[in-house]
PDB file of C-alpha atoms in Angstrom:
ATOM      1  CA  MET A1228     -21.492 -46.927 -13.524  1.00 64.00           C
ATOM      2  CA  ARG A1229     -23.659 -44.643 -15.648  1.00 80.00           C
ATOM      3  CA  ASP A1230     -21.942 -42.710 -18.597  1.00 86.00           C
ATOM      4  CA  ARG A1231     -23.894 -40.077 -20.268  1.00 89.00           C
ATOM      5  CA  GLN A1232     -24.004 -36.838 -22.203  1.00 92.00           C
ATOM      6  CA  PRO A1233     -20.936 -37.403 -24.531  1.00 93.00           C
ATOM      7  CA  ALA A1234     -19.203 -34.424 -26.128  1.00 95.00           C
ATOM      8  CA  ILE A1235     -16.375 -34.778 -28.616  1.00 95.00           C
ATOM      9  CA  SER A1236     -13.474 -32.285 -28.718  1.00 96.00           C
ATOM     10  CA  PRO A1237     -13.226 -29.838 -31.534  1.00 96.00           C
ATOM     11  CA  ASP A1238     -10.169 -31.745 -32.905  1.00 95.00           C
ATOM     12  CA  GLY A1239     -12.037 -35.148 -32.776  1.00 94.00           C
ATOM     13  CA  THR A1240      -9.417 -36.894 -30.553  1.00 94.00           C
ATOM     14  CA  ARG A1241     -11.238 -36.701 -27.030  1.00 94.00           C
ATOM     15  CA  LEU A1242     -14.406 -37.393 -25.591  1.00 95.00           C
ATOM     16  CA  ALA A1243     -15.818 -35.669 -22.546  1.00 94.00           C
ATOM     17  CA  PHE A1244     -18.857 -37.195 -20.795  1.00 94.00           C
ATOM     18  CA  THR A1245     -20.505 -37.475 -17.378  1.00 92.00           C
ATOM     19  CA  ARG A1246     -20.155 -40.431 -15.115  1.00 90.00           C
ATOM     20  CA  LYS A1247     -21.992 -41.194 -11.956  1.00 86.00           C
ATOM     21  CA  LEU A1248     -19.298 -42.176  -9.467  1.00 80.00           C
ATOM     22  CA  PRO A1249     -19.620 -45.462  -7.864  1.00 81.00           C
ATOM     23  CA  GLY A1250     -20.868 -45.190  -4.105  1.00 80.00           C
ATOM     24  CA  THR A1251     -21.833 -41.612  -4.397  1.00 78.00           C
ATOM     25  CA  GLU A1252     -24.739 -39.510  -5.501  1.00 74.00           C
ATOM     26  CA  ARG A1253     -22.043 -37.308  -7.438  1.00 79.00           C
ATOM     27  CA  THR A1254     -21.673 -37.132 -11.178  1.00 85.00           C
ATOM     28  CA  SER A1255     -18.341 -35.962 -12.617  1.00 87.00           C
ATOM     29  CA  VAL A1256     -16.881 -34.963 -15.928  1.00 90.00           C
ATOM     30  CA  MET A1257     -14.679 -37.863 -17.442  1.00 91.00           C
ATOM     31  CA  LEU A1258     -12.171 -37.646 -20.379  1.00 93.00           C
ATOM     32  CA  ALA A1259     -11.182 -40.434 -22.883  1.00 94.00           C
ATOM     33  CA  ASP A1260      -9.293 -40.706 -25.904  1.00 93.00           C
ATOM     34  CA  VAL A1261     -11.597 -41.445 -28.849  1.00 91.00           C
ATOM     35  CA  SER A1262      -8.996 -44.152 -30.000  1.00 89.00           C
ATOM     36  CA  GLY A1263      -9.706 -45.986 -26.694  1.00 85.00           C
ATOM     37  CA  SER A1264      -6.057 -46.425 -25.981  1.00 85.00           C
ATOM     38  CA  CYS A1265      -6.406 -45.676 -22.259  1.00 85.00           C
ATOM     39  CA  ALA A1266      -8.859 -45.750 -19.536  1.00 88.00           C
ATOM     40  CA  PRO A1267     -11.175 -42.556 -19.013  1.00 90.00           C
ATOM     41  CA  ALA A1268      -9.723 -40.136 -16.382  1.00 89.00           C
ATOM     42  CA  GLU A1269     -11.778 -37.936 -14.175  1.00 87.00           C
ATOM     43  CA  VAL A1270     -11.511 -34.230 -14.496  1.00 87.00           C
ATOM     44  CA  ASP A1271     -11.201 -32.518 -11.083  1.00 83.00           C
ATOM     45  CA  VAL A1272     -14.415 -30.628 -10.553  1.00 83.00           C
ATOM     46  CA  GLY A1273     -14.373 -30.774  -6.655  1.00 78.00           C
ATOM     47  CA  GLU A1274     -17.699 -31.918  -5.061  1.00 79.00           C
ATOM     48  CA  LEU A1275     -19.879 -30.679  -7.675  1.00 81.00           C
ATOM     49  CA  HIS A1276     -22.559 -32.854  -9.276  1.00 80.00           C
ATOM     50  CA  VAL A1277     -22.082 -31.903 -12.898  1.00 87.00           C
ATOM     51  CA  SER A1278     -23.986 -32.353 -16.141  1.00 87.00           C
ATOM     52  CA  GLN A1279     -24.006 -31.085 -19.794  1.00 91.00           C
ATOM     53  CA  PRO A1280     -20.205 -30.935 -20.582  1.00 94.00           C
ATOM     54  CA  VAL A1281     -19.549 -28.981 -23.744  1.00 95.00           C
ATOM     55  CA  TRP A1282     -16.031 -28.159 -25.289  1.00 96.00           C
ATOM     56  CA  SER A1283     -14.946 -24.585 -26.166  1.00 95.00           C
ATOM     57  CA  PRO A1284     -14.313 -24.187 -29.867  1.00 96.00           C
ATOM     58  CA  ASP A1285     -10.559 -24.235 -29.349  1.00 95.00           C
ATOM     59  CA  GLY A1286     -10.633 -27.335 -27.022  1.00 93.00           C
ATOM     60  CA  ARG A1287      -8.894 -25.527 -24.188  1.00 92.00           C
ATOM     61  CA  TRP A1288     -11.809 -25.564 -21.768  1.00 93.00           C
ATOM     62  CA  ILE A1289     -14.957 -27.821 -20.848  1.00 94.00           C
ATOM     63  CA  ALA A1290     -18.071 -25.930 -19.862  1.00 94.00           C
ATOM     64  CA  PHE A1291     -20.598 -27.615 -17.557  1.00 92.00           C
ATOM     65  CA  THR A1292     -23.537 -26.925 -15.298  1.00 87.00           C
ATOM     66  CA  ALA A1293     -23.724 -27.939 -11.768  1.00 86.00           C
ATOM     67  CA  ASP A1294     -26.319 -27.254  -8.906  1.00 78.00           C
ATOM     68  CA  THR A1295     -24.715 -25.014  -6.365  1.00 73.00           C
ATOM     69  CA  GLY A1296     -25.516 -22.263  -3.914  1.00 63.00           C
ATOM     70  CA  PRO A1297     -27.809 -21.740  -1.215  1.00 61.00           C
ATOM     71  CA  HIS A1298     -30.828 -24.214  -0.904  1.00 64.00           C
ATOM     72  CA  ARG A1299     -33.926 -22.343  -1.952  1.00 61.00           C
ATOM     73  CA  PHE A1300     -36.702 -24.159   0.072  1.00 64.00           C
ATOM     74  CA  ILE A1301     -35.241 -26.264   2.956  1.00 67.00           C
ATOM     75  CA  VAL A1302     -36.219 -25.542   6.418  1.00 69.00           C
ATOM     76  CA  GLY A1303     -34.809 -27.360   9.312  1.00 69.00           C
ATOM     77  CA  GLU A1304     -32.010 -29.202   7.697  1.00 64.00           C
ATOM     78  CA  GLN A1305     -30.853 -32.213   9.423  1.00 68.00           C
ATOM     79  CA  PRO A1306     -27.119 -33.158   9.961  1.00 73.00           C
ATOM     80  CA  ALA A1307     -25.542 -35.814   8.024  1.00 76.00           C
ATOM     81  CA  LYS A1308     -25.850 -39.516   9.206  1.00 77.00           C
ATOM     82  CA  ALA A1309     -23.011 -41.597  10.324  1.00 81.00           C
ATOM     83  CA  ASP A1310     -22.511 -42.973   6.839  1.00 80.00           C
ATOM     84  CA  GLY A1311     -22.266 -39.476   5.380  1.00 73.00           C
ATOM     85  CA  THR A1312     -25.473 -39.296   3.664  1.00 75.00           C
ATOM     86  CA  LYS A1313     -28.023 -36.500   4.388  1.00 72.00           C
ATOM     87  CA  PRO A1314     -31.598 -37.267   5.356  1.00 72.00           C
ATOM     88  CA  GLU A1315     -34.387 -35.401   3.729  1.00 69.00           C
ATOM     89  CA  PRO A1316     -34.973 -31.939   5.413  1.00 66.00           C
ATOM     90  CA  THR A1317     -37.607 -31.514   7.953  1.00 70.00           C
ATOM     91  CA  ALA A1318     -39.697 -29.317   5.631  1.00 71.00           C
ATOM     92  CA  ARG A1319     -39.741 -27.262   2.430  1.00 67.00           C
ATOM     93  CA  VAL A1320     -41.356 -23.850   2.016  1.00 71.00           C
ATOM     94  CA  VAL A1321     -42.160 -23.444  -1.657  1.00 69.00           C
ATOM     95  CA  THR A1322     -42.888 -19.884  -3.001  1.00 70.00           C
ATOM     96  CA  VAL A1323     -42.195 -20.340  -6.601  1.00 64.00           C
ATOM     97  CA  MET A1324     -43.615 -22.543  -9.401  1.00 64.00           C
ATOM     98  CA  ASP A1325     -40.260 -23.947 -10.547  1.00 62.00           C
ATOM     99  CA  TYR A1326     -39.623 -26.028  -7.406  1.00 57.00           C
ATOM    100  CA  ARG A1327     -39.763 -29.428  -8.879  1.00 63.00           C
ATOM    101  CA  TRP A1328     -38.860 -31.196 -12.342  1.00 60.00           C
ATOM    102  CA  ASP A1329     -40.353 -34.506 -13.438  1.00 62.00           C
ATOM    103  CA  GLU A1330     -37.846 -37.281 -13.109  1.00 58.00           C
ATOM    104  CA  ILE A1331     -35.486 -35.109 -11.027  1.00 59.00           C
ATOM    105  CA  GLY A1332     -37.387 -34.031  -8.034  1.00 63.00           C
ATOM    106  CA  TYR A1333     -37.041 -30.952  -5.905  1.00 59.00           C
ATOM    107  CA  VAL A1334     -34.835 -28.294  -7.343  1.00 60.00           C
ATOM    108  CA  ASP A1335     -33.392 -26.956  -4.153  1.00 65.00           C
ATOM    109  CA  GLN A1336     -30.364 -25.297  -5.795  1.00 64.00           C
ATOM    110  CA  ARG A1337     -29.830 -23.362  -9.078  1.00 70.00           C
ATOM    111  CA  ALA A1338     -27.811 -24.710 -11.804  1.00 77.00           C
ATOM    112  CA  GLN A1339     -24.733 -22.469 -12.531  1.00 83.00           C
ATOM    113  CA  LEU A1340     -22.159 -22.522 -15.365  1.00 88.00           C
ATOM    114  CA  PHE A1341     -18.519 -23.596 -14.848  1.00 90.00           C
ATOM    115  CA  VAL A1342     -15.526 -24.091 -16.997  1.00 92.00           C
ATOM    116  CA  VAL A1343     -12.439 -26.327 -16.399  1.00 91.00           C
ATOM    117  CA  ALA A1344      -9.153 -27.116 -18.313  1.00 91.00           C
ATOM    118  CA  PRO A1345      -9.415 -30.616 -19.508  1.00 89.00           C
ATOM    119  CA  ASP A1346      -5.606 -31.274 -18.598  1.00 82.00           C
ATOM    120  CA  GLY A1347      -6.135 -30.072 -15.077  1.00 71.00           C
ATOM    121  CA  GLY A1348      -4.255 -26.891 -15.639  1.00 73.00           C
ATOM    122  CA  GLY A1349      -5.901 -24.578 -13.194  1.00 73.00           C
ATOM    123  CA  PRO A1350      -8.883 -24.716 -10.925  1.00 78.00           C
ATOM    124  CA  ARG A1351     -12.549 -24.725 -12.093  1.00 81.00           C
ATOM    125  CA  ARG A1352     -14.222 -21.392 -12.515  1.00 84.00           C
ATOM    126  CA  GLN A1353     -17.887 -20.482 -11.741  1.00 82.00           C
ATOM    127  CA  LEU A1354     -19.151 -18.163 -14.489  1.00 84.00           C
ATOM    128  CA  THR A1355     -22.659 -17.567 -13.296  1.00 80.00           C
ATOM    129  CA  ASP A1356     -24.189 -16.849  -9.959  1.00 81.00           C
ATOM    130  CA  ILE A1357     -28.019 -17.061 -10.472  1.00 71.00           C
ATOM    131  CA  GLY A1358     -29.856 -16.842  -7.159  1.00 62.00           C
TER     132      GLY A1358
END
């Protein structure tokens, strides 16, 4: 497991952080009591690969970013393998300078802003749609 990007709730009782989920390439938002009285619980963010969780000032929401939307450069995308993983695309057509970041690789999708209730009281909402 790889836990990163901790954020303490405004009232100081809870900790939100990201965790790379075992056996997947996905990172999710986790919640834990600062007291350590119980095991961390995953916040339902669907199949998103999340980063940068931040609490709202009143503690009712957790905002985070996730890459989503259409792939910008992929041409000839291949179907998933039998084990569920996707192979590298056949090719990429790069037309802009922000196509790659060091230590991350190709930036095929744009990061969007989402919010979710930490108690699971409602679905996540996407706030931005940058194409």
